[in-house]
PDB file of C-alpha atoms in Angstrom:
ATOM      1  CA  UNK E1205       0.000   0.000   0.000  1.00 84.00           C
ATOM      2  CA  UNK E1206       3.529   2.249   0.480  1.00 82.00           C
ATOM      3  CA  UNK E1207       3.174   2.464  -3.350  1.00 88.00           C
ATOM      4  CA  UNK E1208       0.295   4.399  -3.362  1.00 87.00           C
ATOM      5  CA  UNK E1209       2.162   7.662  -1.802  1.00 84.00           C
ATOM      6  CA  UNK E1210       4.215   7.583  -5.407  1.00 88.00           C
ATOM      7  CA  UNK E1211       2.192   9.970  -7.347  1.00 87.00           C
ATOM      8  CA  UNK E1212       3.979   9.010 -10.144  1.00 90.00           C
ATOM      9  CA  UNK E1213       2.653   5.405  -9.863  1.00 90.00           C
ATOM     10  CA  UNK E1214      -0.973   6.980  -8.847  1.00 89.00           C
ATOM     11  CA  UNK E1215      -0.724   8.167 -12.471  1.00 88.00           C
ATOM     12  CA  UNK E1216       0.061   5.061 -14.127  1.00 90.00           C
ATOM     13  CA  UNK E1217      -2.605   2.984 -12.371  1.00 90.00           C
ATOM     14  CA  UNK E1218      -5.021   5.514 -13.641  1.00 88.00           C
ATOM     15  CA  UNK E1219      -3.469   5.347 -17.111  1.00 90.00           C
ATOM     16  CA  UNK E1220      -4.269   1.503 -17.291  1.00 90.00           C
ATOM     17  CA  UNK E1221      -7.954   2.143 -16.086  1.00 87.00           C
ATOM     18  CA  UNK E1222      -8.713   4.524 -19.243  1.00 87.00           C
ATOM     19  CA  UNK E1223      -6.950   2.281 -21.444  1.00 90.00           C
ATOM     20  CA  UNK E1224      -8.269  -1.374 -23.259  1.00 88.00           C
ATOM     21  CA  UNK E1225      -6.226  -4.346 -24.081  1.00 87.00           C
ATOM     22  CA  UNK E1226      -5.693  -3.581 -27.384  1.00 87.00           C
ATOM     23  CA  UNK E1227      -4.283  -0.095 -26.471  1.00 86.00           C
ATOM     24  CA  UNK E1228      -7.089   2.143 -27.251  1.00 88.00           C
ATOM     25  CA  UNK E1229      -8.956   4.465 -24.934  1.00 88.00           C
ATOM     26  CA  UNK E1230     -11.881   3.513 -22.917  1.00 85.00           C
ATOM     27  CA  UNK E1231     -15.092   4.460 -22.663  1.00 81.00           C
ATOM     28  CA  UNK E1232     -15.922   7.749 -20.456  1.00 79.00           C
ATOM     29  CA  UNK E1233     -18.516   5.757 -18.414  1.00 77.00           C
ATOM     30  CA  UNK E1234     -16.152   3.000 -17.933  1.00 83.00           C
ATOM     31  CA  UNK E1235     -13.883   4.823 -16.660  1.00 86.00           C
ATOM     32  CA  UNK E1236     -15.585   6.574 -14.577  1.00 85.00           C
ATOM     33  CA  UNK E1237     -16.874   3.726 -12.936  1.00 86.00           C
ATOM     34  CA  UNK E1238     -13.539   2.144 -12.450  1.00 89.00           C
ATOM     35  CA  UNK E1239     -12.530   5.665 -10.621  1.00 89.00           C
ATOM     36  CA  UNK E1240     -15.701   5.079  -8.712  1.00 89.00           C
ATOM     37  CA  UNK E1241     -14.661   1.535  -7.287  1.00 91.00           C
ATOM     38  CA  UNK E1242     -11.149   2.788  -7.072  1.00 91.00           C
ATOM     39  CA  UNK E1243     -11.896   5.305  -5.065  1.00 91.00           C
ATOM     40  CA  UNK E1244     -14.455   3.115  -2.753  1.00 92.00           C
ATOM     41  CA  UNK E1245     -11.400   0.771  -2.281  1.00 91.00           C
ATOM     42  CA  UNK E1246      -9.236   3.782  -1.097  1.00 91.00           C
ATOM     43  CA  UNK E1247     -12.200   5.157   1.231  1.00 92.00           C
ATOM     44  CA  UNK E1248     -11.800   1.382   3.356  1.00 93.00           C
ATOM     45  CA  UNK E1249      -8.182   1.383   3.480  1.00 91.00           C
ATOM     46  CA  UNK E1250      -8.257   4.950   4.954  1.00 92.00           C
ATOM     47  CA  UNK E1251     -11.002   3.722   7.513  1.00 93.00           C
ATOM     48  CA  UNK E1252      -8.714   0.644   8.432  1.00 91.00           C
ATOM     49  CA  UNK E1253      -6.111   3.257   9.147  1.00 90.00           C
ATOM     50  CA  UNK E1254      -3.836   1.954   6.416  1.00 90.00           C
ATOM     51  CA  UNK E1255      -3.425   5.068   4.291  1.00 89.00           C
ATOM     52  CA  UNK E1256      -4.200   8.925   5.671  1.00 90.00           C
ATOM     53  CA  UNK E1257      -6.000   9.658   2.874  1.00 90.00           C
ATOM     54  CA  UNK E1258      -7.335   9.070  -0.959  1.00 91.00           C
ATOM     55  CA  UNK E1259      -4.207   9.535  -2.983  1.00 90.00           C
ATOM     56  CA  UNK E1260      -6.481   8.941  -6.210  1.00 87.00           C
ATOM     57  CA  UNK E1261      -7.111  12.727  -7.275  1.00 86.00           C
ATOM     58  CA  UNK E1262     -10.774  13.612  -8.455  1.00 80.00           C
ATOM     59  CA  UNK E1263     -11.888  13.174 -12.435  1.00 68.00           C
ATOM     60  CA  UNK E1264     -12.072  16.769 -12.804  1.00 57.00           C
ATOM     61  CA  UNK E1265     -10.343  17.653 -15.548  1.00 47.00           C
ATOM     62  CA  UNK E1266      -8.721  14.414 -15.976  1.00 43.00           C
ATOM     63  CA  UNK E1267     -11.047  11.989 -18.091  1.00 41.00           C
ATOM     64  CA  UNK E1268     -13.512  12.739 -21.363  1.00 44.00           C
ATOM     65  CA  UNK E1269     -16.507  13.535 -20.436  1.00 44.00           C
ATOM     66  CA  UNK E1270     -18.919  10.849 -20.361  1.00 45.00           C
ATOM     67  CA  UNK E1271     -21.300  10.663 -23.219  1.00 47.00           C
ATOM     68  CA  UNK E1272     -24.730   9.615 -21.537  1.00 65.00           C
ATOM     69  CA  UNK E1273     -26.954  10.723 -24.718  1.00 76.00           C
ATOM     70  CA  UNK E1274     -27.922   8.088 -26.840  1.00 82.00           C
ATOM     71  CA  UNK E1275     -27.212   8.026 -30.635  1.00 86.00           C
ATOM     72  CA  UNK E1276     -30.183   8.765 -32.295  1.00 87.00           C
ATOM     73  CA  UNK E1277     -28.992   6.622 -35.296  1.00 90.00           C
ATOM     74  CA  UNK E1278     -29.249   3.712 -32.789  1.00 92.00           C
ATOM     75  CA  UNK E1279     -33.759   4.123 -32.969  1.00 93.00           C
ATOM     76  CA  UNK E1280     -35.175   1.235 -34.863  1.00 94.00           C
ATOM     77  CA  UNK E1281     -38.332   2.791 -36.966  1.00 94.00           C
ATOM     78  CA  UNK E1282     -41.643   0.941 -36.840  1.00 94.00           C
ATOM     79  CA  UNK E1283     -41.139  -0.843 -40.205  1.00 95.00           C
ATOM     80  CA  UNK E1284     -37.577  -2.227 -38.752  1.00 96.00           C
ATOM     81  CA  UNK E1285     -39.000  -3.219 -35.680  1.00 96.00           C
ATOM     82  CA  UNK E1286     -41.837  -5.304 -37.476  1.00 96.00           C
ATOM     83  CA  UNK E1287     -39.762  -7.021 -39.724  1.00 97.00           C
ATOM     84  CA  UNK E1288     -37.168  -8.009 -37.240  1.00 97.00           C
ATOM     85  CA  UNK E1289     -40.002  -9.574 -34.843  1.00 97.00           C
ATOM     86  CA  UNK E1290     -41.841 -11.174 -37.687  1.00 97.00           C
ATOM     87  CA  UNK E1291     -38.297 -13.299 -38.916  1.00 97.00           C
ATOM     88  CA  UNK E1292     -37.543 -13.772 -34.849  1.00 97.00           C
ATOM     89  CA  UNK E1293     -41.532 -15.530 -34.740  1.00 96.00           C
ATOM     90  CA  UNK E1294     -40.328 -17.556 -38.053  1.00 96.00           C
ATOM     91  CA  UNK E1295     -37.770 -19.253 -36.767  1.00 96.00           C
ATOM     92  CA  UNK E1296     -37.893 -23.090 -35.686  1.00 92.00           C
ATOM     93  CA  UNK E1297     -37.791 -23.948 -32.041  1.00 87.00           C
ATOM     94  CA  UNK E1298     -37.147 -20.849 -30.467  1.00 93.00           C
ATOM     95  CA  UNK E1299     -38.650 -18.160 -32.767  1.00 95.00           C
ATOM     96  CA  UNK E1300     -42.105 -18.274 -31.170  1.00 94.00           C
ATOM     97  CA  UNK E1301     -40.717 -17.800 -27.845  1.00 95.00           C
ATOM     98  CA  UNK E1302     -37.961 -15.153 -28.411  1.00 97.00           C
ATOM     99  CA  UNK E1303     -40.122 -12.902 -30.022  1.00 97.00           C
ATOM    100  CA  UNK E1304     -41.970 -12.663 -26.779  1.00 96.00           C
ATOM    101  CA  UNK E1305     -38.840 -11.265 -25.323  1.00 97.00           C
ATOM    102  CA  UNK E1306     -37.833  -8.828 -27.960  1.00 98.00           C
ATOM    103  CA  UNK E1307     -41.819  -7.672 -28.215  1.00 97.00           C
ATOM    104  CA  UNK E1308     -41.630  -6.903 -24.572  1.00 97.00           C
ATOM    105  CA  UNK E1309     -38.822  -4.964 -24.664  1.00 97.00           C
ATOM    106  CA  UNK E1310     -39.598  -3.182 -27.752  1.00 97.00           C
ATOM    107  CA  UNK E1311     -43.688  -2.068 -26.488  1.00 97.00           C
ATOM    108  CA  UNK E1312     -43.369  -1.919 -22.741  1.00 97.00           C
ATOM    109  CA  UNK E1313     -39.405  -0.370 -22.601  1.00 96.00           C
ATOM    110  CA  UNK E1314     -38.136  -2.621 -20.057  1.00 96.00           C
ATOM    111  CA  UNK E1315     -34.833  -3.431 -19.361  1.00 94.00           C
ATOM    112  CA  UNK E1316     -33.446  -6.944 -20.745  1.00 95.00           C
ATOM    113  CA  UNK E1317     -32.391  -8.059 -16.812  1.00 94.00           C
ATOM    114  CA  UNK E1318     -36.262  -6.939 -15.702  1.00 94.00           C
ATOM    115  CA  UNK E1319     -38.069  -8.665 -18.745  1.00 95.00           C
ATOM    116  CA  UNK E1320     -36.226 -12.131 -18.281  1.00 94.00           C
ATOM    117  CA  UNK E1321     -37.164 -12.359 -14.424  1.00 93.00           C
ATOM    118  CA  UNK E1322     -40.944 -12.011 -15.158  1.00 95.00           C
ATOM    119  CA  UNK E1323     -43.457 -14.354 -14.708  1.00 94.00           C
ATOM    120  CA  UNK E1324     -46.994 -14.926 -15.631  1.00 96.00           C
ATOM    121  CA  UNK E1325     -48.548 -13.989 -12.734  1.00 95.00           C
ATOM    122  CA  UNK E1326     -47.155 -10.642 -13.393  1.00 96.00           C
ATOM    123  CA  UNK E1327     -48.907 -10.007 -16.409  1.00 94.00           C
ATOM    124  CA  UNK E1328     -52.347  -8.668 -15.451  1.00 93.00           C
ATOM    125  CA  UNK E1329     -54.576  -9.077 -18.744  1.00 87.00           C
ATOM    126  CA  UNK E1330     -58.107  -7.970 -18.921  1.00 80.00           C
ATOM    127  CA  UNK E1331     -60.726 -10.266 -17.953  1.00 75.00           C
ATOM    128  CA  UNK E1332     -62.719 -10.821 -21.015  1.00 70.00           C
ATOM    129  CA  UNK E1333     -61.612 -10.449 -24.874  1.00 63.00           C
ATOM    130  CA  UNK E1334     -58.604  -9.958 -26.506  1.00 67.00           C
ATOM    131  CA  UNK E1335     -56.829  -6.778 -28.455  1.00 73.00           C
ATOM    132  CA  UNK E1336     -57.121  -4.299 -25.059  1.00 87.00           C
ATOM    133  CA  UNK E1337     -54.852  -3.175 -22.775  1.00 92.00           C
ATOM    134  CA  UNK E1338     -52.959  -4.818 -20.109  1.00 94.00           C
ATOM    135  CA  UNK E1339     -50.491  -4.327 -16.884  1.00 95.00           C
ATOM    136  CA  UNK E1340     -47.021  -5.426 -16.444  1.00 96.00           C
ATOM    137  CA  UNK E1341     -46.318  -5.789 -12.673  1.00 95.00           C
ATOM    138  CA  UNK E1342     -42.361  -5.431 -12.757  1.00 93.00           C
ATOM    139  CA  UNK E1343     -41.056  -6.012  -9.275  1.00 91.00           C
ATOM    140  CA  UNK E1344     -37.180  -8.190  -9.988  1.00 88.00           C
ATOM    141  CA  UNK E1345     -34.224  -7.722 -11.841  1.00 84.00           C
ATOM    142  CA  UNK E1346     -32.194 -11.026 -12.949  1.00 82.00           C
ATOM    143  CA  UNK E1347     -29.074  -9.265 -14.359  1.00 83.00           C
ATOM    144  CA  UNK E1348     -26.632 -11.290 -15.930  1.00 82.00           C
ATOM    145  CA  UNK E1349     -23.148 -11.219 -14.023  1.00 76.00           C
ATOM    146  CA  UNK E1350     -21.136 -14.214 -13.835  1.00 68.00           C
ATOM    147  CA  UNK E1351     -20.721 -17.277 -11.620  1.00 67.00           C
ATOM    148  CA  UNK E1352     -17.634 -15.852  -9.838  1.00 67.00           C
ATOM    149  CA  UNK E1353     -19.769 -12.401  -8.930  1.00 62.00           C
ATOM    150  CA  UNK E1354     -22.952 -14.168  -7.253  1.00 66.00           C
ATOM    151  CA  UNK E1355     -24.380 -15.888  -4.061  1.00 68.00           C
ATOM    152  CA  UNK E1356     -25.938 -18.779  -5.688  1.00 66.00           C
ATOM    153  CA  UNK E1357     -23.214 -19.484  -7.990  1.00 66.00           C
ATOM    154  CA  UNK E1358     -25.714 -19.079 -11.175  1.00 69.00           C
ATOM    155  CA  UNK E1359     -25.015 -16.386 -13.874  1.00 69.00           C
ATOM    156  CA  UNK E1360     -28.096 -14.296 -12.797  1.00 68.00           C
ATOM    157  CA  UNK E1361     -28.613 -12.805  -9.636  1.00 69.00           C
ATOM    158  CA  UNK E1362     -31.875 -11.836  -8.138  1.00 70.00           C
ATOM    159  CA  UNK E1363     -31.899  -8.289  -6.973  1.00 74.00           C
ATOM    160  CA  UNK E1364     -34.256  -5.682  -6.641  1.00 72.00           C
ATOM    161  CA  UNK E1365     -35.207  -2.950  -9.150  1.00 77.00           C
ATOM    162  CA  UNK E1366     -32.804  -0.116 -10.244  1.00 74.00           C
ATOM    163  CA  UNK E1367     -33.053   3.197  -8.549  1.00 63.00           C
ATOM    164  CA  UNK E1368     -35.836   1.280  -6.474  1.00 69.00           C
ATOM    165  CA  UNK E1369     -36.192   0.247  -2.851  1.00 67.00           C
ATOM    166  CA  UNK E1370     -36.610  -3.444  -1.622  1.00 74.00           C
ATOM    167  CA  UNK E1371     -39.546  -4.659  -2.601  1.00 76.00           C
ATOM    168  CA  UNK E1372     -40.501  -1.782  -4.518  1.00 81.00           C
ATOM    169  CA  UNK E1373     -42.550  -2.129  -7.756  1.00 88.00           C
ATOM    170  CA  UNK E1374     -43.373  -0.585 -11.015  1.00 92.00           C
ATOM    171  CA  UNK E1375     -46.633  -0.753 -13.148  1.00 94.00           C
ATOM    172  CA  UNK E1376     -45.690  -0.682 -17.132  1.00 96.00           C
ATOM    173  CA  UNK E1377     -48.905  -0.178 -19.993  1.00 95.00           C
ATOM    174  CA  UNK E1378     -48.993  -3.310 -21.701  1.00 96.00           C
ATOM    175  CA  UNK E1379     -50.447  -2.430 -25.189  1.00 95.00           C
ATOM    176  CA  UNK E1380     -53.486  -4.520 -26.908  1.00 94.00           C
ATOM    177  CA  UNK E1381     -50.654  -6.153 -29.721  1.00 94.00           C
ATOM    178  CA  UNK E1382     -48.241  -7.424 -26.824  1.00 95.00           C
ATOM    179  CA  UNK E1383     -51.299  -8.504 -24.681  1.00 94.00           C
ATOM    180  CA  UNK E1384     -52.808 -10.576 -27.815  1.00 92.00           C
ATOM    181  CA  UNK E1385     -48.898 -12.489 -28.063  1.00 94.00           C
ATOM    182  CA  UNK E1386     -48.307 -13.153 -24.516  1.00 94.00           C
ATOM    183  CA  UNK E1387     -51.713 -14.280 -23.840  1.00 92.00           C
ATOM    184  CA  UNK E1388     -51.335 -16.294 -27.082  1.00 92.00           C
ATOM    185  CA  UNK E1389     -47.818 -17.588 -25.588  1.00 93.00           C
ATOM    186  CA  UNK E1390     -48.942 -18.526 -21.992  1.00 93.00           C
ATOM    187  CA  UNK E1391     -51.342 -20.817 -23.672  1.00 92.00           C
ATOM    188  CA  UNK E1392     -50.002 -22.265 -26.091  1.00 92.00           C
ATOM    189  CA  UNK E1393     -46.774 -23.116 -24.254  1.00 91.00           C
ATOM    190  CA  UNK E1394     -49.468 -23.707 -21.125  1.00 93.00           C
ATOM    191  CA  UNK E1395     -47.680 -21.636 -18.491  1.00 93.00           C
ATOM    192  CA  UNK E1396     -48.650 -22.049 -14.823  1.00 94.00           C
ATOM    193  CA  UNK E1397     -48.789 -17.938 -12.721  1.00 94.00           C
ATOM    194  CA  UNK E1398     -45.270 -19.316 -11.159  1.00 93.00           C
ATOM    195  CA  UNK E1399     -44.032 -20.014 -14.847  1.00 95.00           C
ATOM    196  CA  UNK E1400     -41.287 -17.339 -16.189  1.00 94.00           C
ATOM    197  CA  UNK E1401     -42.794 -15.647 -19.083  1.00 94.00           C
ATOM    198  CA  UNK E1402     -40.317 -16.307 -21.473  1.00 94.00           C
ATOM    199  CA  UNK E1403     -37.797 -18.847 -20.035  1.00 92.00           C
ATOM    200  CA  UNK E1404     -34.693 -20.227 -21.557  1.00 90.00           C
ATOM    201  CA  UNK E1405     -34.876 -23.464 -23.627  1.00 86.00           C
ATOM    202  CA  UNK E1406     -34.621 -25.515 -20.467  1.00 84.00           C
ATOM    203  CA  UNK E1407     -36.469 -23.578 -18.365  1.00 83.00           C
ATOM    204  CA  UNK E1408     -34.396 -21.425 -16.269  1.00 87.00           C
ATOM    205  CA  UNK E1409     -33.323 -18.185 -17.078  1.00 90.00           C
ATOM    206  CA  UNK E1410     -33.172 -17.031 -20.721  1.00 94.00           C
ATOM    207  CA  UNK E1411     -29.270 -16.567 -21.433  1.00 92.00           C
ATOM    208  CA  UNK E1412     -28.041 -13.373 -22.776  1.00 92.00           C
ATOM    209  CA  UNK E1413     -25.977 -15.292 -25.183  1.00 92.00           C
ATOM    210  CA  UNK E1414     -28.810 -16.698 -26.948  1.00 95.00           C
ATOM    211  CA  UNK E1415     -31.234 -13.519 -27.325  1.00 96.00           C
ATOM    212  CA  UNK E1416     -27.849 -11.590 -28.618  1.00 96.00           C
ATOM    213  CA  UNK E1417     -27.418 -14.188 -31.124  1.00 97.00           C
ATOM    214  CA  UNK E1418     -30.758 -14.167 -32.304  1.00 97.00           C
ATOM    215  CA  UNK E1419     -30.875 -10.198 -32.330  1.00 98.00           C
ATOM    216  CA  UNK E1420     -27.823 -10.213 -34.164  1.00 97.00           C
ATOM    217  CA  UNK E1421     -29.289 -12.904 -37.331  1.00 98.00           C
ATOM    218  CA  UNK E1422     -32.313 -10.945 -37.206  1.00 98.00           C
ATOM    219  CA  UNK E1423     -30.840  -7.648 -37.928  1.00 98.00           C
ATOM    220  CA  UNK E1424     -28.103  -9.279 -40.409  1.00 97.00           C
ATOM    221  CA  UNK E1425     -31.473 -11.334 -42.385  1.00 97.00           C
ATOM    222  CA  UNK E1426     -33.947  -8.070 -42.557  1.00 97.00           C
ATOM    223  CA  UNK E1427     -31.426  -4.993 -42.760  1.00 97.00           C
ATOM    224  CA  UNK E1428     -29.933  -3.967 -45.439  1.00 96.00           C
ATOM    225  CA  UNK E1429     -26.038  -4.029 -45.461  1.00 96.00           C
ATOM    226  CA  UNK E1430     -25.320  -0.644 -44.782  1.00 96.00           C
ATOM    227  CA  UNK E1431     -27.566  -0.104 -41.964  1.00 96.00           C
ATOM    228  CA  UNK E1432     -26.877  -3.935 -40.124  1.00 97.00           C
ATOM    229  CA  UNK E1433     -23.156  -2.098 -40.042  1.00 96.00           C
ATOM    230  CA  UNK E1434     -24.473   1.007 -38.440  1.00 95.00           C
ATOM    231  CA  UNK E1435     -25.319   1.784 -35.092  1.00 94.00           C
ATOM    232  CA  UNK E1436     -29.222   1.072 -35.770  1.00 95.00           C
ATOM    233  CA  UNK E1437     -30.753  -1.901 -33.143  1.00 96.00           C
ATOM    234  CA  UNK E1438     -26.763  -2.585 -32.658  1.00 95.00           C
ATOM    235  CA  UNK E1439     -27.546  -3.803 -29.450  1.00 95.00           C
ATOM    236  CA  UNK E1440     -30.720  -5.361 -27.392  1.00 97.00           C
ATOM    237  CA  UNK E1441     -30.700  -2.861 -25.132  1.00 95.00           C
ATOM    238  CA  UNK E1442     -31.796  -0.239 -28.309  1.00 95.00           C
ATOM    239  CA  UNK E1443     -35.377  -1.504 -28.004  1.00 97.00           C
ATOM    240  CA  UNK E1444     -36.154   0.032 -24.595  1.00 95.00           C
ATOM    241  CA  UNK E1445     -34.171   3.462 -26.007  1.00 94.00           C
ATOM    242  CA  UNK E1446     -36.655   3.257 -29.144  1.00 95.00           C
ATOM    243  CA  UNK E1447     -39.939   2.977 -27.079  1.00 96.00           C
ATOM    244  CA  UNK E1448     -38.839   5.555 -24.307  1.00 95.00           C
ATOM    245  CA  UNK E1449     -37.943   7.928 -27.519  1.00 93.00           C
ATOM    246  CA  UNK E1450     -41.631   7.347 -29.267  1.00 92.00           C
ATOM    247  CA  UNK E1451     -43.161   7.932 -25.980  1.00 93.00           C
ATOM    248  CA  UNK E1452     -41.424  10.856 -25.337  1.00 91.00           C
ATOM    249  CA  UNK E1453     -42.513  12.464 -29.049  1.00 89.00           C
ATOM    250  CA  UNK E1454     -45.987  11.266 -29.136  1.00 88.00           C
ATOM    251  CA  UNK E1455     -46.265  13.980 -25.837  1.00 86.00           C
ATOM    252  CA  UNK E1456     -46.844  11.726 -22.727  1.00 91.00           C
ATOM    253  CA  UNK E1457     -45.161  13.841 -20.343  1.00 92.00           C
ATOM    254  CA  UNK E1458     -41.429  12.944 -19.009  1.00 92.00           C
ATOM    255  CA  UNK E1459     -42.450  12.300 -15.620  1.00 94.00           C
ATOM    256  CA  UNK E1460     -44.685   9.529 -16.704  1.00 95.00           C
ATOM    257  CA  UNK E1461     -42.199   8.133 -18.836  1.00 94.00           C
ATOM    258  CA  UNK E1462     -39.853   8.456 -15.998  1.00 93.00           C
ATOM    259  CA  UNK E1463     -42.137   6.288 -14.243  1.00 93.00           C
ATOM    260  CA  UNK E1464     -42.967   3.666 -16.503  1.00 95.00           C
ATOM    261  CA  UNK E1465     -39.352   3.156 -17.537  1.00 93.00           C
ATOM    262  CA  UNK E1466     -38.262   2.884 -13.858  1.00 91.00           C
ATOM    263  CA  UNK E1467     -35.365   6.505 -14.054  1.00 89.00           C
ATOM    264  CA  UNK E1468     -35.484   9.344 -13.318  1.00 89.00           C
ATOM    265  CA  UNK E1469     -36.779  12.744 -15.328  1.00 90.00           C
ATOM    266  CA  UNK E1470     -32.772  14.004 -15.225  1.00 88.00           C
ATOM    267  CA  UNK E1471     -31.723  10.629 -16.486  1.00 86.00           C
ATOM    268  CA  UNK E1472     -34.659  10.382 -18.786  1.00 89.00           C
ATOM    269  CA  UNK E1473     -33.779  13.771 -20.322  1.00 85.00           C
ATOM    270  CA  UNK E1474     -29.667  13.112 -20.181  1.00 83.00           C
ATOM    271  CA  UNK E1475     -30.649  10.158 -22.222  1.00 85.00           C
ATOM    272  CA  UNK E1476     -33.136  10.772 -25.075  1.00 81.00           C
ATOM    273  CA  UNK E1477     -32.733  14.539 -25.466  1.00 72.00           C
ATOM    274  CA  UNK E1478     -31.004  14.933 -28.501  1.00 72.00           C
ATOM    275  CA  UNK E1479     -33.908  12.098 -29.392  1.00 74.00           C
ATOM    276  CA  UNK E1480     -36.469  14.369 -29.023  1.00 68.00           C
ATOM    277  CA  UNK E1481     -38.379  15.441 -32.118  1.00 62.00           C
ATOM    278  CA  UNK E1482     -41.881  16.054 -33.951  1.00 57.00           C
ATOM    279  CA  UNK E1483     -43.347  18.530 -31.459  1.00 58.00           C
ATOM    280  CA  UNK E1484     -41.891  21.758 -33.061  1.00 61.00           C
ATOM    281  CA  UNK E1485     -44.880  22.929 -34.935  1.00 64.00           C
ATOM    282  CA  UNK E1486     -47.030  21.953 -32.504  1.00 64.00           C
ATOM    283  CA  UNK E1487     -45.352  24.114 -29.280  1.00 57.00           C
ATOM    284  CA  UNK E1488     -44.896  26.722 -31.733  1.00 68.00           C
ATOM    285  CA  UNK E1489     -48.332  27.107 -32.577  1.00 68.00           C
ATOM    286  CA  UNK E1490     -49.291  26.616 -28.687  1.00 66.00           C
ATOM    287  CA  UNK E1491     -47.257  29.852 -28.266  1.00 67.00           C
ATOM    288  CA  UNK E1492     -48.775  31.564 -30.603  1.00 73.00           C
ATOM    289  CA  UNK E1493     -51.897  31.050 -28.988  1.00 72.00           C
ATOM    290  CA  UNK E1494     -50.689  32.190 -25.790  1.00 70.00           C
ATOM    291  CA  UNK E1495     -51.323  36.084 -25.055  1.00 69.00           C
ATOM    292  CA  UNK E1496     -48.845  38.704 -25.058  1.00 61.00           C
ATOM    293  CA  UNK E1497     -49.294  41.458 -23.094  1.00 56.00           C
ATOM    294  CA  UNK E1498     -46.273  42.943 -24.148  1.00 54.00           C
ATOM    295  CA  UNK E1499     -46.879  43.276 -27.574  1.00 53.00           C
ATOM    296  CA  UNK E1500     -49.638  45.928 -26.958  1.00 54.00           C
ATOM    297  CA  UNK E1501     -46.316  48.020 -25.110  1.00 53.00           C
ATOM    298  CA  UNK E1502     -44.167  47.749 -28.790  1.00 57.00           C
ATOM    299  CA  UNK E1503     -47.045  49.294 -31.037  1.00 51.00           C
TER     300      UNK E1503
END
């Protein structure tokens, strides 16, 4: 720990940290989440009484700033969308299934972690007829980590919401289209309320290796070469950006958003701002409408 006094070697470690294997720079949020846990490990060792302080200087100044805005060219459009769930539905075994999991993502916004841990007692569908409206009760997270990193020695771990308190819940809109598949799905594949929604192919929890491969021969079967090699549906993840970004521009209001996509409205707005588009003639035309007292003062 005598080597952490050595500014010089201070500098170094935090060389490495903003640097990949292959020798180029790292990603602004990674490394400021490496600082982070750096700087957590140097907060214990000065409450152990090993060092007199945290020689690890603050990131002012010292890394890129961290890009949290999403890439607008990273929005799948309605007709992309479509077509990549209809060849997902097409496919043998696992089609019918897997496009459960992308169509959840994709009209509710959830995250991939939150979708994989539901179950079908936490869909809430209408009591009679098909093609309305439906609840999502989203309560668990089952990220994917890594046997080394969990309790149970399983890839997933069971943990509560992000941003939310033990136990906490959220409520998501499940729209008359997804309500009409799962519904279709729970009995067809005749789910029991304790059943996960859309399991893995052995019934535990749906690997992150296998809906990333199928994402990735979806987008290379339906896109066209250019755009599979651009950032558009790149990654799973893009689904829950494209529905928080068409709910944002159809006007429901951030807060709600907020809510239903389990941030906050600072997050929310850090994210999809640059996102944001469509409402121009509309807000201009609301203040046009508004009255101006202080135009009567210029004439």
């Amino acid at each position: 720990m005598d080597a952490w006094t050595d500014p010089l070697i201070v500098q170094d470690v935090l060389l490495v940290l903003g640097t990949l294997l292959d020798g180029r720079r790292a990603a602004a949020s990674s490394v400021k989440r490496h600082r982070r846990v750096l700087h957590l490990l140097m907060r214990y060792a000065i409450v152990r009484g090993i060092l007199p302080s945290d020689p690890v200087p603050e990131s002012r100044n010292l890394t890129q700033r961290s890009a949290s805005a999403i890439d607008r060219r990273r929005l799948l459009n309605e007709r992309q969308a479509a077509q990549l769930l209809d060849w997902i539905r097409r496919q043998p075994r696992s089609g019918q299934r897997l496009q459960a999991f992308f169509a959840t993502l994709y009209f509710t916004g959830l995250r991939p972690e939150e979708a994989v841990a539901l179950r079908v007692s936490d869909l809430v569908l209408p009591a009679s007829g098909v093609g309305r409206w439906a609840d999502i009760v989203v309560h668990t997270a089952e990220p994917e980590i890594g046997r080394t990193w969990t309790d149970s020695g399983t890839r997933h771990d069971r943990r509560r919401l992000k941003a939310r308190a033990e136990g906490e819940t959220r409520i998501v809109p499940c729209p008359p289209t997804l309500s009409t598949l799962l519904r279709a799905r729970v009995q067809e594949a005749s789910l029991r309320p304790g059943d996960r929604l859309v399991p893995g192919e052995r019934g535990g929890v749906l690997a992150g290796s296998v809906y990333r491969r199928m994402w990735d021969h979806a987008r290379r079967a339906t896109l066209p070469p250019h755009i599979y090699a651009s950032p558009t549906g790149q990654r799973v993840y893009d689904l829950r950006h494209t529905r928080l970004t068409m709910w944002l521009n159809n006007g429901i209001p951030p807060a709600q958003v907020a809510e239903w996509a389990g941030t906050s409205v600072a997050m929310l707005f850090a994210t999809h701002a640059q996102c944001i588009s469509g409402q121009e003639r509309d807000l201009r035309q609301r203040l046009d409408e508004m009255p101006d007292v202080s135009a009567t003062l210029i004439v």
